[in-house]
Coordinates of N, CA, C and O in Angstrom, one line a residue:
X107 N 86.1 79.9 26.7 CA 85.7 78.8 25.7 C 87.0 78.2 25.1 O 87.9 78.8 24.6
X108 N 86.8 77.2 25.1 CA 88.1 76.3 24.3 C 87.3 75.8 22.5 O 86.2 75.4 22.3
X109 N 88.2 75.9 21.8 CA 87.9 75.1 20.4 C 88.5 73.9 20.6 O 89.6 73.8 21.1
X110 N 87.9 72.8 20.1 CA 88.2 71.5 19.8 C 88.3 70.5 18.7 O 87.1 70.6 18.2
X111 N 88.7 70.0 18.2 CA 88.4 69.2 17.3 C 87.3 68.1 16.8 O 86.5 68.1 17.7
X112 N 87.1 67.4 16.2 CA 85.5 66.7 16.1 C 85.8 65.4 14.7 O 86.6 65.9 13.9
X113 N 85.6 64.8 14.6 CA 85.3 63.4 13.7 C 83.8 64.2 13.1 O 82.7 64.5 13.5
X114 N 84.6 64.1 11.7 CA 83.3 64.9 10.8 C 83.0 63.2 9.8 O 83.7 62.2 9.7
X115 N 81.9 63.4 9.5 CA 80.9 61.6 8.8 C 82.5 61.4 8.0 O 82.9 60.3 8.3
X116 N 83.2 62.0 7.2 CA 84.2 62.0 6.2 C 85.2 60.7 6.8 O 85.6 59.5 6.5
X117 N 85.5 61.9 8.0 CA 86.7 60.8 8.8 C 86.0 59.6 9.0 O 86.6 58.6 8.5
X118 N 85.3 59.4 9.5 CA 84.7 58.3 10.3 C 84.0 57.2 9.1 O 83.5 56.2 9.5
X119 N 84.1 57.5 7.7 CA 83.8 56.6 6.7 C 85.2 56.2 6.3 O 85.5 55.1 5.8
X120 N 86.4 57.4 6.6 CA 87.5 56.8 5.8 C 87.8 55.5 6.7 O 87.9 54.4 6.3
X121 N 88.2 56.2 8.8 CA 88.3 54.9 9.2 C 87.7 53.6 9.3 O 88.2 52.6 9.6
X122 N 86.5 53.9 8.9 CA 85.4 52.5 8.7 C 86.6 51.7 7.6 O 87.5 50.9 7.8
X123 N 86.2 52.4 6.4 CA 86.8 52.0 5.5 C 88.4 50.9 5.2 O 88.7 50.0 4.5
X124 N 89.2 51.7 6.2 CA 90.0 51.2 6.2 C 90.5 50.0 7.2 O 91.5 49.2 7.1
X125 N 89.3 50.1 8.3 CA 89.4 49.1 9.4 C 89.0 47.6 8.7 O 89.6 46.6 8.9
X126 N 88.0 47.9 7.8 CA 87.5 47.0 7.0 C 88.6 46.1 6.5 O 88.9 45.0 6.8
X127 N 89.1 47.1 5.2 CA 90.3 46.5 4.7 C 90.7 45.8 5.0 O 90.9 44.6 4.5
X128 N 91.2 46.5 6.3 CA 92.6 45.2 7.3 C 91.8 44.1 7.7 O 92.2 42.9 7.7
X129 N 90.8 44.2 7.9 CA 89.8 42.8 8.8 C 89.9 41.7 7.0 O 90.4 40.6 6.8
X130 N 89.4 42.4 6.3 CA 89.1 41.5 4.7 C 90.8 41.0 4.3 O 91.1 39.8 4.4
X131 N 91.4 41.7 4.0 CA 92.7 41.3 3.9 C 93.2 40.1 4.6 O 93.9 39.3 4.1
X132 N 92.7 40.0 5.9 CA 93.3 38.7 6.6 C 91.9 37.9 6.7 O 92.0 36.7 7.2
X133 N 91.0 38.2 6.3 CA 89.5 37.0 6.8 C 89.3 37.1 8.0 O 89.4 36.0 8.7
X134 N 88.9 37.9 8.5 CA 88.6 38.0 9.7 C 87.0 38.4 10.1 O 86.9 39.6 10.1
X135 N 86.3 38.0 10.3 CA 85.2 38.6 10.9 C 84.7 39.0 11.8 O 84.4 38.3 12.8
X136 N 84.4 40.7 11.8 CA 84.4 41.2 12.9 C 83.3 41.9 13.0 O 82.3 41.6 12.5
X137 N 83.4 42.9 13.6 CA 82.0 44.0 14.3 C 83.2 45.3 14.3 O 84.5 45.3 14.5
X138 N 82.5 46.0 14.0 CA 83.5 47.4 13.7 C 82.8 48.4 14.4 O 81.6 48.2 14.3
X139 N 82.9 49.8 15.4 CA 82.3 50.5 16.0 C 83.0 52.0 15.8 O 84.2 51.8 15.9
X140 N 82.7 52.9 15.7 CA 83.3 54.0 16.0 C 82.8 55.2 16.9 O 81.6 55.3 16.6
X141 N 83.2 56.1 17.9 CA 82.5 56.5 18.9 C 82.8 58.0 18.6 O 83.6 58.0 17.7
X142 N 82.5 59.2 19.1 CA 82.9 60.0 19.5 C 83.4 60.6 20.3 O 84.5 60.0 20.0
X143 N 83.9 61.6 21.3 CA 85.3 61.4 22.6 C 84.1 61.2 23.8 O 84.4 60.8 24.9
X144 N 82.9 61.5 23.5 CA 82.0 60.8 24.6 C 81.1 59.4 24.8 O 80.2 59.0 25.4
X145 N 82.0 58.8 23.8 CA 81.3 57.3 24.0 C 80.3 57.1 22.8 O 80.0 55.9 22.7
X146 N 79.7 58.0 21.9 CA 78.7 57.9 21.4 C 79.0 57.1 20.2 O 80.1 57.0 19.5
X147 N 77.9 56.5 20.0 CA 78.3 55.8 18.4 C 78.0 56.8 17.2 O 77.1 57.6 16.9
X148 N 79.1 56.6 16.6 CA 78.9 57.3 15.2 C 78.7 56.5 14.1 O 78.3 57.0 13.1
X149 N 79.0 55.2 14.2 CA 79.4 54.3 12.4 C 79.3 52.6 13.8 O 79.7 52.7 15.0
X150 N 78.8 51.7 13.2 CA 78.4 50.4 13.5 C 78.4 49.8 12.0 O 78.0 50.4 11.1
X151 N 79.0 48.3 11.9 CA 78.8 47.7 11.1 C 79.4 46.5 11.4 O 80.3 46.5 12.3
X152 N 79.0 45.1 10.8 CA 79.1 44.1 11.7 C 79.4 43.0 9.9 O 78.7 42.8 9.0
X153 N 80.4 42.5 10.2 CA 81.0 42.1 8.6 C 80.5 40.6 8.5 O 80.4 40.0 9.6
X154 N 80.1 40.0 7.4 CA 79.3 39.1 7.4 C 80.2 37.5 8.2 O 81.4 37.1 8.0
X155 N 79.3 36.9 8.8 CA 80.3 35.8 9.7 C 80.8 36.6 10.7 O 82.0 36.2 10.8
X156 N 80.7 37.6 11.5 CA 81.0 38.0 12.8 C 80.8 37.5 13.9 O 79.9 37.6 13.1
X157 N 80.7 36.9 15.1 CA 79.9 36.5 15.5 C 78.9 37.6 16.3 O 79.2 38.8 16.6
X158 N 77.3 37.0 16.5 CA 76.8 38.1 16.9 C 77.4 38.8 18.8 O 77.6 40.0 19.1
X159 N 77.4 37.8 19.5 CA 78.1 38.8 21.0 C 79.0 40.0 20.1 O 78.6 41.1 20.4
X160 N 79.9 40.0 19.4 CA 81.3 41.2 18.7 C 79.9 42.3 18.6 O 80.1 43.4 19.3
X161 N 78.8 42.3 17.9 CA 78.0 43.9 17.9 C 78.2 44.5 19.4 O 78.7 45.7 19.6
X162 N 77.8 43.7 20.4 CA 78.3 44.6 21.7 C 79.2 45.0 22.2 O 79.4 46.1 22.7
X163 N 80.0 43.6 21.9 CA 81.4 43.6 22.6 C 82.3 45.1 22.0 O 82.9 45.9 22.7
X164 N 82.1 45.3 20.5 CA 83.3 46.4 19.7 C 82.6 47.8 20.1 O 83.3 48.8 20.1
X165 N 81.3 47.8 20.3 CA 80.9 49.4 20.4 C 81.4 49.7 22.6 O 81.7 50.7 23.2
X166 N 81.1 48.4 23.0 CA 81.7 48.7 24.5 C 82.9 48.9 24.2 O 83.4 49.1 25.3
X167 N 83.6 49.0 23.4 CA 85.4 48.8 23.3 C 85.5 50.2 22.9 O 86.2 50.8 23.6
X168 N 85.0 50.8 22.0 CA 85.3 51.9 21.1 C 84.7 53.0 22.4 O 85.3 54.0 22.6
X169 N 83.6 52.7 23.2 CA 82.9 53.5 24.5 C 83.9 54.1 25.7 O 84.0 55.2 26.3
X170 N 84.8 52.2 25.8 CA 85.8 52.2 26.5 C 87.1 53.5 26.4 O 87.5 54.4 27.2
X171 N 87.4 53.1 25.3 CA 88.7 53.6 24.6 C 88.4 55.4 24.7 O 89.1 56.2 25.3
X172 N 87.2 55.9 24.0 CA 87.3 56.8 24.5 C 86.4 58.1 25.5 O 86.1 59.3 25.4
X173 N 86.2 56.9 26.3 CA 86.0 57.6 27.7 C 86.9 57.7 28.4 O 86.9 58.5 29.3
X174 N 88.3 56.8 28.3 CA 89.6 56.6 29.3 C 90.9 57.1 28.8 O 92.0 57.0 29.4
X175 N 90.6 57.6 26.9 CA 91.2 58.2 26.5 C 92.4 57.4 26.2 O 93.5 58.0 26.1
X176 N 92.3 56.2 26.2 CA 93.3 54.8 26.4 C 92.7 53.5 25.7 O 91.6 53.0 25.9
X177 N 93.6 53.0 25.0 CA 93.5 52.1 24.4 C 93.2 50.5 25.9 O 93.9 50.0 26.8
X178 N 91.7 50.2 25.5 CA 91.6 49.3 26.1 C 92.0 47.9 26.6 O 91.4 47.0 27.1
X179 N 93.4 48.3 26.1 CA 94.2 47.1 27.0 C 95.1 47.3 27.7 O 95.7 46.5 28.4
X180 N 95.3 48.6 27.7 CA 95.8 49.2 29.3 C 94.6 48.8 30.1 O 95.0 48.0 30.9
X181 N 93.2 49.2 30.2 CA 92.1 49.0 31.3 C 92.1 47.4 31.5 O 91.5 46.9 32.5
X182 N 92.5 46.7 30.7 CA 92.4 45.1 30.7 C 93.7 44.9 31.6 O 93.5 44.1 32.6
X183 N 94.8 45.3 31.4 CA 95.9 44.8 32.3 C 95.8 45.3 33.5 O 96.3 44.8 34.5
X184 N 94.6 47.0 33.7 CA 94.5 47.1 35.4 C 93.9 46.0 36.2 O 94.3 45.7 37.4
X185 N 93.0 45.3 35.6 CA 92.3 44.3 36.0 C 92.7 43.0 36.2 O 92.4 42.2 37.0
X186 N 93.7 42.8 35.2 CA 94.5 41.4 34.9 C 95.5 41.7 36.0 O 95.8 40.7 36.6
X187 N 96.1 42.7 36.4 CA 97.3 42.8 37.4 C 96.7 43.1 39.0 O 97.4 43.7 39.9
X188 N 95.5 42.7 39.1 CA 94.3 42.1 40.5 C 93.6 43.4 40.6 O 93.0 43.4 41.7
X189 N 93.4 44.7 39.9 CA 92.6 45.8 40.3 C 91.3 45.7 40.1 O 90.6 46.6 39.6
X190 N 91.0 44.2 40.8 CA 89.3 44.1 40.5 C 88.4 45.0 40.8 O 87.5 45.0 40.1
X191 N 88.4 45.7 41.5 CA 87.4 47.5 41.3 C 87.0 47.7 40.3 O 85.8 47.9 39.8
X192 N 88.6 47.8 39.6 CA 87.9 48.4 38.4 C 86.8 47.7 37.8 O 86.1 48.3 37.0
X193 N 86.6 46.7 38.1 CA 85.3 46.2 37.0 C 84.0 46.7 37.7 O 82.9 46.4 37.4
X194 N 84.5 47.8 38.7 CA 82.7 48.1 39.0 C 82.6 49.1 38.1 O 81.9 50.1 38.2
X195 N 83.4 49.1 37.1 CA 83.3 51.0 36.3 C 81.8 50.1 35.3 O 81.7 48.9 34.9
X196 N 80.9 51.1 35.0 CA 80.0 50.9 34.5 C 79.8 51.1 33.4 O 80.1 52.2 32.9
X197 N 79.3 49.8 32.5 CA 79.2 50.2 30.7 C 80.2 50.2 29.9 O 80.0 50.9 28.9
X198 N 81.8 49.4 30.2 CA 82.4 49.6 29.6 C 83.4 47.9 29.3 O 83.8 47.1 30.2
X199 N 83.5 47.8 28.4 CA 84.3 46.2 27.8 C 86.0 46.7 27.5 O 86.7 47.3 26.7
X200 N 86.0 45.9 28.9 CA 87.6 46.3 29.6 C 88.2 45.0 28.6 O 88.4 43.9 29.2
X201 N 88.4 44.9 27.6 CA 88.8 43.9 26.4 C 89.9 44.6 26.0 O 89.9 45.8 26.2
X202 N 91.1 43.8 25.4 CA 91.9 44.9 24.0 C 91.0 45.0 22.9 O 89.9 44.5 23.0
X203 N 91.2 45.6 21.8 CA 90.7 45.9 20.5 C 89.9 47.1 21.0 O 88.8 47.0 20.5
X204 N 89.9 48.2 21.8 CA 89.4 48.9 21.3 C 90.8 50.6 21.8 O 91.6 50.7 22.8
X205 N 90.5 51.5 20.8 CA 92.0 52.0 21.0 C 91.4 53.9 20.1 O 90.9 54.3 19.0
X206 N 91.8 54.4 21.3 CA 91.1 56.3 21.0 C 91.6 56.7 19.7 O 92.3 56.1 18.9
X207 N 91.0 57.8 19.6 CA 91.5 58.4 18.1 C 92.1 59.7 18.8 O 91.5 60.3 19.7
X208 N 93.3 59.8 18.3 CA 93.7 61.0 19.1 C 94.7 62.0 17.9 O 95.5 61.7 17.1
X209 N 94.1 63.1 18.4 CA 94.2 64.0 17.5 C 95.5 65.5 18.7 O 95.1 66.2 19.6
X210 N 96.7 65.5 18.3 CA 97.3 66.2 18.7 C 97.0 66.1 20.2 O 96.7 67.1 20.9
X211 N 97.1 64.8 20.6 CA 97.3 64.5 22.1 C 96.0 64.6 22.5 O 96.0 64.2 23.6
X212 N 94.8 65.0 22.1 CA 93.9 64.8 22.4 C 92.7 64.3 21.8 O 92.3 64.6 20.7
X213 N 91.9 63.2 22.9 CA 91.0 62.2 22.2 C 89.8 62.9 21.6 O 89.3 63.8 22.3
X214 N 89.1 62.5 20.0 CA 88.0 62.7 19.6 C 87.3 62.1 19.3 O 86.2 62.3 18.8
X215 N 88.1 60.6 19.8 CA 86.8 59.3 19.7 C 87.1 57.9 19.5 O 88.3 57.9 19.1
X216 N 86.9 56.9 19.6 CA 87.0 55.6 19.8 C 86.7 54.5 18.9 O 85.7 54.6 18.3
X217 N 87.4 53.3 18.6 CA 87.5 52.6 17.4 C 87.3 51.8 18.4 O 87.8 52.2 19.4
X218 N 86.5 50.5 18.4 CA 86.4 48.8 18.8 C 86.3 47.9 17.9 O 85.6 48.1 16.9
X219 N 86.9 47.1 17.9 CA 86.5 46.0 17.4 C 86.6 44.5 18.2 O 87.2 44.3 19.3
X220 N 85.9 43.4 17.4 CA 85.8 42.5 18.3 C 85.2 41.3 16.6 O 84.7 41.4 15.4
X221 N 85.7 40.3 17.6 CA 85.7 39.3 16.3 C 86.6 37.9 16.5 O 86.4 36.7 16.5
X222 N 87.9 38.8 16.7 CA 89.0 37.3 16.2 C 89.8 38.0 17.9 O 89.5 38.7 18.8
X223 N 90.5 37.2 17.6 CA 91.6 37.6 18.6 C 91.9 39.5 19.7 O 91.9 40.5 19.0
X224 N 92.0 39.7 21.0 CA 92.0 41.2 21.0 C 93.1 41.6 20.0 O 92.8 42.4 19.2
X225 N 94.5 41.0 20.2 CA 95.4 41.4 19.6 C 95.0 41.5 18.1 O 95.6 42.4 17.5
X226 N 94.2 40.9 17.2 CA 93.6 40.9 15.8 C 92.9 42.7 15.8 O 93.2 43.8 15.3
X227 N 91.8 42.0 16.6 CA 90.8 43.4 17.1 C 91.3 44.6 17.0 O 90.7 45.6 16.5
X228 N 92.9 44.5 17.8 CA 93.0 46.2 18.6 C 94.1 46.6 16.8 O 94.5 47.7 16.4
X229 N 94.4 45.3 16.0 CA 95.3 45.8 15.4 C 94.6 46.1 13.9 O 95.2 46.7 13.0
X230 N 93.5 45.8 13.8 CA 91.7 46.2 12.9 C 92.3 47.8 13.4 O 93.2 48.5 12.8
X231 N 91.6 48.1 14.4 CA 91.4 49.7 14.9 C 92.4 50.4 15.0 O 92.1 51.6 15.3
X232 N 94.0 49.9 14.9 CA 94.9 50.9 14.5 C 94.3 51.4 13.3 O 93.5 52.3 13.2
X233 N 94.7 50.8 12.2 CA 94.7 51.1 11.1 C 93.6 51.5 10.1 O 93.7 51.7 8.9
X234 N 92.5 51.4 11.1 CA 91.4 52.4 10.8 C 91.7 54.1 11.4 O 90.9 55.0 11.0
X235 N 92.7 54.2 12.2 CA 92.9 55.2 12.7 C 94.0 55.7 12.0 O 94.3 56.9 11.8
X236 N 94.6 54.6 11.5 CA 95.9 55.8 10.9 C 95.8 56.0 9.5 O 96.8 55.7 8.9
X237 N 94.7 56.3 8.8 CA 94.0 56.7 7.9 C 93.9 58.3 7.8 O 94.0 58.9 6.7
X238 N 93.8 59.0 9.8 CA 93.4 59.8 9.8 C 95.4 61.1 9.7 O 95.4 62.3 9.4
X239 N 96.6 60.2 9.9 CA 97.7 60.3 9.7 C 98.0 60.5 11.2 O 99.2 60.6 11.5

């Protein structure tokens, strides 16, 4: 049996919290998602003036990020650099902005966002992550 680590409601309110921040600070309207290391949603919230596609787009991002254990703009440059295959991977928004939570080298779960720019998006979900230090 291995022990693991886990995103308890605590963490996963502080990164809400702070992802928020950075989006309000700059005016940004976005869709905020947080996942588990299997994709699951834990925390959804969608900031007023979002547009509505971002509810999908950030929780496929946060799905993305940690099922591949990689911040979803590595999976966007496999694609962008002709590895169209990859787009048959199923259920997942090969976008930037969405970027793992990783805890001592290993993932416990996934931040998306989606809204403004990827580069806006993925830089929302740092800093909801580095909350967690």
């Amino acid at each position: 049996m291995i022990t693991r680590k886990g995103l308890t409601l605590d963490d996963v309110q502080k990164i809400a919290a702070a992802a928020e921040a950075e989006a309000k600070k700059n005016d940004w309207k976005v869709s905020i998602a947080i996942t588990d290391d299997g994709g699951h949603l834990l925390h959804f919230q969608r900031l007023d003036g979002a547009p509505v596609q971002s509810t999908w787009i950030s929780q496929g991002k946060a799905k993305a990020a940690a099922f591949s254990r990689k911040p979803t703009k590595n999976l966007e440059d496999i694609v962008g650099n002709g590895r169209n295959a990859f787009l048959s991977v199923p259920d997942l928004v090969l976008l930037e902005g969405g970027e793992p939570i990783l805890v001592d080298g290993i993932c416990i779960g996934g931040v998306g966002v989606s809204g403004v720019t990827s580069a806006q998006d993925a830089q929302i979900a740092q800093a909801g992550i580095a909350v967690l230090g």
